[in-house]
Backbone as CSV, one residue per row, in Angstrom:
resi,resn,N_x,N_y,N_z,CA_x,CA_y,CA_z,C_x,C_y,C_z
1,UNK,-0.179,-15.869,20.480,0.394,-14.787,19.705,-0.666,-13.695,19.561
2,UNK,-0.151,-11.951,19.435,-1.584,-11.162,19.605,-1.650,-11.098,18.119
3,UNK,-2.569,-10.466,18.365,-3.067,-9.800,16.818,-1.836,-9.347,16.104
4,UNK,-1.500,-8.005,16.533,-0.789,-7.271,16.252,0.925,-8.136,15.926
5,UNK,1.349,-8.737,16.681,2.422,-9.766,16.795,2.267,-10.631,14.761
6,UNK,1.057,-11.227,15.019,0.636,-12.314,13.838,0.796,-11.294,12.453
7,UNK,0.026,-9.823,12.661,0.710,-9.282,11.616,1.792,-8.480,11.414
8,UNK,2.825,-8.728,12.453,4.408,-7.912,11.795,4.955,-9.077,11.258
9,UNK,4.642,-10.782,11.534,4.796,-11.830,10.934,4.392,-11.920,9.703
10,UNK,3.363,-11.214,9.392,2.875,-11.436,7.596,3.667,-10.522,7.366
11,UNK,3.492,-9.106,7.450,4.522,-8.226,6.815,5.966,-7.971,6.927
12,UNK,6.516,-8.992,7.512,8.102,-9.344,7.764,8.038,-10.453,6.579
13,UNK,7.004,-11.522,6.316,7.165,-12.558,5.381,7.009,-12.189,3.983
14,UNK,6.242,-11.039,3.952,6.126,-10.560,2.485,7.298,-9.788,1.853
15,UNK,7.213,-8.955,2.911,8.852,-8.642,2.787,10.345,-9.098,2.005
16,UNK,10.167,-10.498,2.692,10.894,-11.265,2.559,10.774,-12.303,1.332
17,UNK,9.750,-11.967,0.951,9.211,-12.814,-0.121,9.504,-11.903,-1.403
18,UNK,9.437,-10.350,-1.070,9.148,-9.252,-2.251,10.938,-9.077,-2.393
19,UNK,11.455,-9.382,-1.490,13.111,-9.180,-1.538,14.155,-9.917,-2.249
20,UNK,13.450,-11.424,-2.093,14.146,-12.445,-2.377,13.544,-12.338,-3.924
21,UNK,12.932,-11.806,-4.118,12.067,-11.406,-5.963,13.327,-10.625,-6.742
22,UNK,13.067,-9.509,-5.623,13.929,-8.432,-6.384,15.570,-8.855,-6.180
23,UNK,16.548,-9.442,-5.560,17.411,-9.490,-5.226,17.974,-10.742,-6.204
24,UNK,17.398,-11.859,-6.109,18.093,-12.664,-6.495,16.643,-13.550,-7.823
25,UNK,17.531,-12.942,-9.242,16.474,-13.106,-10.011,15.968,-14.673,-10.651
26,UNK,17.438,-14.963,-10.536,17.774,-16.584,-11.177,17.010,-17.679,-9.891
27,UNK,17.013,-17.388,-8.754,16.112,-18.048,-7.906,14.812,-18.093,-8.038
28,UNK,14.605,-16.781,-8.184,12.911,-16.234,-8.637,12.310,-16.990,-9.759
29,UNK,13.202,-16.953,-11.064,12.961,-17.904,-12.245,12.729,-18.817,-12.249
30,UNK,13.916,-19.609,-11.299,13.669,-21.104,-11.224,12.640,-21.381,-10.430
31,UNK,11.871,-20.545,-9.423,10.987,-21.110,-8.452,9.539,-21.233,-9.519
32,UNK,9.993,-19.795,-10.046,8.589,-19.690,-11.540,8.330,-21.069,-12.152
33,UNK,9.310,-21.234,-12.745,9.110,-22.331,-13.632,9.090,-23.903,-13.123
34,UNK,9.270,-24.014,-11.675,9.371,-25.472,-10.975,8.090,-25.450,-10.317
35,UNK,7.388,-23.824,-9.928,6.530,-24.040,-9.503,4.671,-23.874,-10.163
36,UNK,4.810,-23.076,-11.358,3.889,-22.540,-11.821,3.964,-23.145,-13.982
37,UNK,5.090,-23.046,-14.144,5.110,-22.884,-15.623,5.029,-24.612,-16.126
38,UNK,4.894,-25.663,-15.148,4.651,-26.646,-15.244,3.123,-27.219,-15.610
39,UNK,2.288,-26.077,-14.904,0.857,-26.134,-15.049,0.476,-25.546,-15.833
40,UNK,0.835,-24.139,-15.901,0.134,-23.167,-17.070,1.121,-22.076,-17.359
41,UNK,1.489,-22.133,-18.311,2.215,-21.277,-19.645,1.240,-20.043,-19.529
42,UNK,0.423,-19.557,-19.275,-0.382,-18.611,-19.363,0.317,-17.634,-17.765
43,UNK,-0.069,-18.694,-16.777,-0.540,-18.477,-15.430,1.460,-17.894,-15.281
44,UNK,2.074,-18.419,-15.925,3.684,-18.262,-15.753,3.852,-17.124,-16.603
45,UNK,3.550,-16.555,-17.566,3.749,-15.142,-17.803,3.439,-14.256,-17.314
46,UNK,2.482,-14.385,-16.716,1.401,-13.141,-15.928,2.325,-13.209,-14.714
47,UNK,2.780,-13.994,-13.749,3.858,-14.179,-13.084,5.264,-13.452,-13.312
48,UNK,5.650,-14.055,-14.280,7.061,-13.615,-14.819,6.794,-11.877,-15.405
49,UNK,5.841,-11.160,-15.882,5.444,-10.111,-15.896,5.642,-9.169,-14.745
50,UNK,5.144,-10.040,-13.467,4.663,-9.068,-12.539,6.102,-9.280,-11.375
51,UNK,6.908,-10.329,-11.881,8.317,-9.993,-11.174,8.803,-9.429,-11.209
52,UNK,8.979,-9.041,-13.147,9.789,-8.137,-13.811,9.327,-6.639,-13.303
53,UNK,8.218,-6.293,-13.134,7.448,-5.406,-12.605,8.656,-4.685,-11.268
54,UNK,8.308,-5.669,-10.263,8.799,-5.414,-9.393,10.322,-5.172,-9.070
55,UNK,10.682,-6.026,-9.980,12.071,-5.875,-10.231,12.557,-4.563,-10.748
56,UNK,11.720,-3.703,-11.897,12.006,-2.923,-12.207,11.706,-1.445,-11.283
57,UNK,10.941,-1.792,-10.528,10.364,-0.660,-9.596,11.307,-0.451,-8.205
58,UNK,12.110,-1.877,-8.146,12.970,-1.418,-7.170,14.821,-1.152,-7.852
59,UNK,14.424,-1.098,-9.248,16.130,-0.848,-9.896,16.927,0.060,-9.081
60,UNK,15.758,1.136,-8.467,15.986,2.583,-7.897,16.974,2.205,-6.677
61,UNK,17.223,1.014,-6.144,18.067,0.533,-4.546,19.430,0.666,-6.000
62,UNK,19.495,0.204,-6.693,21.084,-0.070,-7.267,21.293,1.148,-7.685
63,UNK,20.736,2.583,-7.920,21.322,3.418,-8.171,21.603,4.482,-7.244
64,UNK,22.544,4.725,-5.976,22.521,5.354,-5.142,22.666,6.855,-5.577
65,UNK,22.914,7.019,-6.475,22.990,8.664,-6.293,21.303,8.948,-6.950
66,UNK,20.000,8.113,-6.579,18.927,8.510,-6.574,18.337,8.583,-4.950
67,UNK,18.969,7.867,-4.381,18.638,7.744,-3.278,17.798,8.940,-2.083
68,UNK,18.669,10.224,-2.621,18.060,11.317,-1.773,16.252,11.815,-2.369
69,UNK,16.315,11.535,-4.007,15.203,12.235,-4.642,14.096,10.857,-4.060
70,UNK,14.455,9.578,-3.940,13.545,8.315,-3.268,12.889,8.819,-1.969
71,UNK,14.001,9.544,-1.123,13.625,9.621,0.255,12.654,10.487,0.270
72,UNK,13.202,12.326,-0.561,12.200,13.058,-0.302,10.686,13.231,-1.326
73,UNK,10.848,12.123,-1.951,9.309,11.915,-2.636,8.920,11.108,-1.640
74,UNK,9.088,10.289,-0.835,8.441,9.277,-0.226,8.014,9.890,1.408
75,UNK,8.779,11.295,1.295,8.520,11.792,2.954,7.068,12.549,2.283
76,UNK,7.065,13.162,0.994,6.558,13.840,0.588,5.007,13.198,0.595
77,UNK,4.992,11.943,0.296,3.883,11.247,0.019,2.898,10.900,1.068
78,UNK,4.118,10.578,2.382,3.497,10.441,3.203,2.847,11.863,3.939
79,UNK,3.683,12.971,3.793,3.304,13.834,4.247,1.568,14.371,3.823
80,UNK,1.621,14.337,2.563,0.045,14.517,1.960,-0.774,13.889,2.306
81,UNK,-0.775,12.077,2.961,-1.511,11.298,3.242,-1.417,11.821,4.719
82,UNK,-0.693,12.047,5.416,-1.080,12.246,6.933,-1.522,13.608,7.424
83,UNK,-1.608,14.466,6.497,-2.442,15.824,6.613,-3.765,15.759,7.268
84,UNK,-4.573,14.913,5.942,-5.962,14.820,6.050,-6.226,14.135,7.654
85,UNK,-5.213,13.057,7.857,-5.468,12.398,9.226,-5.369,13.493,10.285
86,UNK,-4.871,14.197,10.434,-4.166,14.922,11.148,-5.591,16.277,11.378
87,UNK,-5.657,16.911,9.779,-6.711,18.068,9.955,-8.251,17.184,10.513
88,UNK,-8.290,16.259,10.804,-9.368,15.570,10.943,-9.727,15.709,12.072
89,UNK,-8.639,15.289,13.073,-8.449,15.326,14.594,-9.338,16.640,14.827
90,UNK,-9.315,18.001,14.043,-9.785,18.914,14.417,-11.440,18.914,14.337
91,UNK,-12.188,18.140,13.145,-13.304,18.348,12.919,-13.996,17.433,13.844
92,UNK,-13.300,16.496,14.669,-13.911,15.656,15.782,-13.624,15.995,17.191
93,UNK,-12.775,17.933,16.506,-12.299,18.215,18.259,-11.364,17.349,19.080
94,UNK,-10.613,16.635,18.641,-9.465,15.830,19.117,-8.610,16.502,19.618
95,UNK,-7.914,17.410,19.080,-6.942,18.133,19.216,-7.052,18.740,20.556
96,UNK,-8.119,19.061,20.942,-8.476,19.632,22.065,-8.650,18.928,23.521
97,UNK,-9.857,17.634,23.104,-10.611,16.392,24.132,-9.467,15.670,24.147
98,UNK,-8.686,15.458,23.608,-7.661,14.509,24.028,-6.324,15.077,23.375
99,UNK,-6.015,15.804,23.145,-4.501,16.354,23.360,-3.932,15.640,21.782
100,UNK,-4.758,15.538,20.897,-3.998,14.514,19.608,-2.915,15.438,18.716
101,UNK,-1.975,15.235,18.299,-1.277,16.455,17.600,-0.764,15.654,16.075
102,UNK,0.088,16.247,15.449,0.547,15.855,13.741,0.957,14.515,14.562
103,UNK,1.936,14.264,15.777,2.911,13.237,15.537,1.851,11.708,15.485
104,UNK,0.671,12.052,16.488,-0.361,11.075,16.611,-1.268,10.842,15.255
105,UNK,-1.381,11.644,14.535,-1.679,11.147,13.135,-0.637,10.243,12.515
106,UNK,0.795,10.581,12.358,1.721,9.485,11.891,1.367,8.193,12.772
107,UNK,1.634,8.382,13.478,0.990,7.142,13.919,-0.094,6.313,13.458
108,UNK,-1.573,7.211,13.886,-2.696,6.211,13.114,-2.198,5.809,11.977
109,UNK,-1.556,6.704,10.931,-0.764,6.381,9.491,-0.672,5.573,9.155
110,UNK,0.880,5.173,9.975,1.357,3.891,10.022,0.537,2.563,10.231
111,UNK,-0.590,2.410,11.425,-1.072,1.393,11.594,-2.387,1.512,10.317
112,UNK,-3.094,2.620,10.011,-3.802,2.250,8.817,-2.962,1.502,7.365
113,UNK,-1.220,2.240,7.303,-0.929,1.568,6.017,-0.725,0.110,6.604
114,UNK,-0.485,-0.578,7.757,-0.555,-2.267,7.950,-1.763,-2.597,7.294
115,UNK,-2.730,-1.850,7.350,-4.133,-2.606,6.927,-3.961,-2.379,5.572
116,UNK,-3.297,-1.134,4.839,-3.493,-1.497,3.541,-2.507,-2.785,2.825
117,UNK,-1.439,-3.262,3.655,-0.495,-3.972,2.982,-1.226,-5.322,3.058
118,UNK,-1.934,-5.906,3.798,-2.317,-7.270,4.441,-3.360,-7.217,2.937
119,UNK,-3.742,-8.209,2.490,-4.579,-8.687,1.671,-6.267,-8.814,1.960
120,UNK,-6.462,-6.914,1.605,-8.449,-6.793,1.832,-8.167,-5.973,0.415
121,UNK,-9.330,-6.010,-0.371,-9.800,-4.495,-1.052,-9.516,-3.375,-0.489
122,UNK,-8.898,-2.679,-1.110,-8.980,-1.311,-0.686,-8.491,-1.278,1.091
123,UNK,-8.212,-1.861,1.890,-8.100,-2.043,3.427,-9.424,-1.936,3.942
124,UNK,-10.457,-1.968,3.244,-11.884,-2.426,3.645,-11.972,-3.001,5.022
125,UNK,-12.541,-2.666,6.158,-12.499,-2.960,7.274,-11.559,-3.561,8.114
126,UNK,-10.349,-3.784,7.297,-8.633,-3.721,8.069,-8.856,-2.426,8.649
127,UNK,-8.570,-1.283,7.812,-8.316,0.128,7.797,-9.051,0.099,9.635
128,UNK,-10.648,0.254,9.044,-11.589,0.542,10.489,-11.163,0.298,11.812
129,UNK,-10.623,-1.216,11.505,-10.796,-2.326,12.475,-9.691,-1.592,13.475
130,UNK,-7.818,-1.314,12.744,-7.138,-1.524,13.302,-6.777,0.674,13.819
131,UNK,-7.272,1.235,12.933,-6.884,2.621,13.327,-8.036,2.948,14.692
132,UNK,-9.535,2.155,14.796,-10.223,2.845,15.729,-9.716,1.701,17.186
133,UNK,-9.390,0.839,16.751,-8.413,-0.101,18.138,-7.699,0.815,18.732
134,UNK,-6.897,1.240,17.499,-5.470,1.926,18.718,-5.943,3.115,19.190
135,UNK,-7.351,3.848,18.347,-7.227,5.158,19.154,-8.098,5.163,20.519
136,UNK,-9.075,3.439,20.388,-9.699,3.213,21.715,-9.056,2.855,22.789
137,UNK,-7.587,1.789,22.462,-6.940,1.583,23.410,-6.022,2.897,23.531
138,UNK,-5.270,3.297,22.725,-3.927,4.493,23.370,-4.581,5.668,23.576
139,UNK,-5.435,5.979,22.999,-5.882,7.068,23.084,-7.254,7.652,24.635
140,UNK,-7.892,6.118,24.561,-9.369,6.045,25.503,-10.315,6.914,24.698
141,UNK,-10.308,6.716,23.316,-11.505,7.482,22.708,-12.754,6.295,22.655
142,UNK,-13.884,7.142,22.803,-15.264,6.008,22.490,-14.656,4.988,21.300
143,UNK,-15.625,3.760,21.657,-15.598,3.551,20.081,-16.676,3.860,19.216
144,UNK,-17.118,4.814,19.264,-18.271,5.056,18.138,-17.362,6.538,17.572
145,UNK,-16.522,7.259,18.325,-16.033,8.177,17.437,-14.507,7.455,16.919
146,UNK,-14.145,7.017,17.525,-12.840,5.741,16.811,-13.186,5.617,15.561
147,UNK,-14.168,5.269,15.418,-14.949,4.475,14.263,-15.214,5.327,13.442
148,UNK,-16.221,6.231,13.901,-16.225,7.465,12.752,-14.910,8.146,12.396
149,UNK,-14.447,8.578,13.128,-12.896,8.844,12.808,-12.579,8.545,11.750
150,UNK,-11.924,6.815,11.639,-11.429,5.866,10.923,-12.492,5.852,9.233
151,UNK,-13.480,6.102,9.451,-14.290,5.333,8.705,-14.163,7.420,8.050
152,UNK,-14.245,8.072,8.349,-14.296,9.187,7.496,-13.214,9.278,6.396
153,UNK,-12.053,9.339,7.434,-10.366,9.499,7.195,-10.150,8.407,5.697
154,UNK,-11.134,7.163,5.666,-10.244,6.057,5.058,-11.217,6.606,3.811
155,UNK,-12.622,7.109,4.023,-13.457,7.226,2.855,-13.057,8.325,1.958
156,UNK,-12.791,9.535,2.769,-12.067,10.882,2.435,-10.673,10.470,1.198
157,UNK,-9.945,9.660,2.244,-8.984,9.276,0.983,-8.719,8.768,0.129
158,UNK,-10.053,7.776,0.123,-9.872,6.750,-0.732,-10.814,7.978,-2.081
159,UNK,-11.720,8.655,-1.786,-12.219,8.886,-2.818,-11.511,10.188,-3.464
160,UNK,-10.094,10.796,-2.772,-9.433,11.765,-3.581,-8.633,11.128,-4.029
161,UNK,-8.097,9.790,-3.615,-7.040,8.815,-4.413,-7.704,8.580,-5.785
162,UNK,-8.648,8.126,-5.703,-9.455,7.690,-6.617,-9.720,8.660,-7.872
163,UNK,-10.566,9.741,-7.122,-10.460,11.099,-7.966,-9.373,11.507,-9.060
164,UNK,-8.087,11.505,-8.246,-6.998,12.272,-8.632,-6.511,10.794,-9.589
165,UNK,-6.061,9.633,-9.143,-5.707,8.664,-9.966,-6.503,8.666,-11.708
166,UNK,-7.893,8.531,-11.605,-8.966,8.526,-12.580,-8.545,9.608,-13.657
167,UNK,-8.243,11.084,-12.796,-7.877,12.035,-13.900,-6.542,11.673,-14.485
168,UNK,-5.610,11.188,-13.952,-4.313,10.935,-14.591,-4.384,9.738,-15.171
169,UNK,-5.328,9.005,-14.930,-5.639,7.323,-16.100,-6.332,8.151,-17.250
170,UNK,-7.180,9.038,-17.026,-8.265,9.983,-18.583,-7.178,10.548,-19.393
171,UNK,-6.471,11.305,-18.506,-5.054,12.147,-19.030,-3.801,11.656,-19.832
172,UNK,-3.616,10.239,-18.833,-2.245,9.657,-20.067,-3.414,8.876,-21.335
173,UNK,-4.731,8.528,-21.088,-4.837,7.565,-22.206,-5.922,8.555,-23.136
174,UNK,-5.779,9.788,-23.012,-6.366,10.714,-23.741,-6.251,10.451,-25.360
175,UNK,-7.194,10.440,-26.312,-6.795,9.630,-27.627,-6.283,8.617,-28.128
176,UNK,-5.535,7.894,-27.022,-5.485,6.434,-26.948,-6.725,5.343,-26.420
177,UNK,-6.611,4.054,-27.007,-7.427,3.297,-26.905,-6.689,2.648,-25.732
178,UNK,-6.739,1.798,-24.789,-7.055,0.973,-24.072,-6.193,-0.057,-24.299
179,UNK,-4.752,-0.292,-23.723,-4.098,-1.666,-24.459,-4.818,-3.062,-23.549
180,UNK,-4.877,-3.763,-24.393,-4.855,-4.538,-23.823,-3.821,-6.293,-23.636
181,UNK,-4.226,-6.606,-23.087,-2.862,-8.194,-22.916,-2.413,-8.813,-24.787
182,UNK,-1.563,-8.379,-24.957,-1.560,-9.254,-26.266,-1.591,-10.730,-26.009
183,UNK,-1.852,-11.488,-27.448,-1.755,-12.983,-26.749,-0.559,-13.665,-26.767
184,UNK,-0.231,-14.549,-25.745,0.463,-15.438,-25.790,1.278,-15.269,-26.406
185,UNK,0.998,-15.559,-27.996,2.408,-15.921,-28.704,2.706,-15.120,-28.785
186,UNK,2.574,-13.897,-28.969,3.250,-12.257,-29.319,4.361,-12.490,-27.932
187,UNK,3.711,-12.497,-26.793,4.560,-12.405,-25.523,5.971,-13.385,-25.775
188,UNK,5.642,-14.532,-26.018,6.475,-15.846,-26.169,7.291,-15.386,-27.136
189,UNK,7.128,-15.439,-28.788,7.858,-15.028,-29.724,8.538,-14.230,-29.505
C-alpha cells in the first residue's frame, strides 16, 4: 500500500468515525459509556463534552437554508489560506522556473491540509514532508527549494494564525478571568 493510499485510509476512517458521532447520538452514548465511563467518570465527561462539541458544530448540516452562508465562508477561508501559498510561488520565482499558477497552490493546499488532519502538532513535519514530495515529484523542483518552500509557507502561517487567533483569545477574554473546568460534581449535578 503507498503512502499516500495508507493516508486517504486514515482520513476516510476518521471521517467515518467523526460521522457516526454526529449522526447517530444514542450509538455514540452507548459506545461512551460501554467503553470509557466504566473506567473513569472523569475520562467520560471530557468525552461526552467533546461529542457534544462536535455535535453541535455540525447542527449547521440539519439546517439547510444555512447551507449557502457554510459554503461561502468555507470558500472564503480557504481562499485566504491559499493566497499566501500561491504569492509565495513568486518570491521563489516559481511562477516563472516552472510555470506554477493559483490552481497549483490549491493543490499544495489540499495536500498540506492532509498533514494537518493526521495526528502531529501543528502538522510539524507532516506539512514539510508531504507539500515538498509533491512539488519534487509533480512539479521536478529541487528538494532543497521544495523544502524551503514548504517550510516558509507552513511557518508564515502558522505564525499569522497564531497572531490573529491570540488577538481574538485577548479580545473576547478582555476583563474576564480565565474559566476554567468546573469540578465534577457541578458537571454531574
Amino acid at each position: 500500500m503507498s503512502q499516500l493510499t495508507g493516508i486517504g485510509v486514515m482520513v476516510a476512517a476518521a471521517s467515518a468515525v467523526i460521522l457516526t458521532l454526529v449522526l447517530y447520538p444514542r450509538l455514540t452514548e452507548w459506545m461512551l459509556q460501554v467503553t470509557i465511563r466504566r473506567f473513569s467518570e472523569k475520562m467520560y465527561l471530557r468525552f461526552h463534552k467533546l461529542v457534544e462539541s462536535f455535535r453541535l458544530g455540525f447542527a449547521i448540516v440539519k439546517t439547510p437554508s444555512q447551507y449557502w452562508r457554510l459554503s461561502l465562508e468555507s470558500l472564503a477561508i480557504w481562499f485566504v489560506y491559499i493566497i499566501p501559498m500561491w504569492l509565495t510561488f513568486f518570491a521563489f520565482n516559481f511562477h516563472t522556473t516552472y510555470h506554477l499558477d493559483f490552481g497549483d497552490a490549491t493543490f499544495l493546499f489540499i495536500i498540506g491540509t492532509i498533514a494537518f488532519i493526521l495526528p502531529a502538532p501543528g502538522g510539524l513535519g507532516l506539512f514539510h514532508t508531504l507539500v515538498s514530495g509533491a512539488m519534487v515529484t509533480l512539479y521536478r523542483i529541487s528538494p532543497e527549494d521544495a523544502l524551503a518552500y514548504a517550510t516558509l509557507t507552513h511557518g508564515v502561517g502558522y505564525i499569522v494564525t497564531s497572531l490573529v487567533g491570540g488577538f481574538y483569545f485577548i479580545l473576547e477574554n478582555r476583563g474576564h478571568h480565565i474559566p476554567t473546568s468546573p469540578p465534577v460534581e457541578e458537571i454531574v449535578g
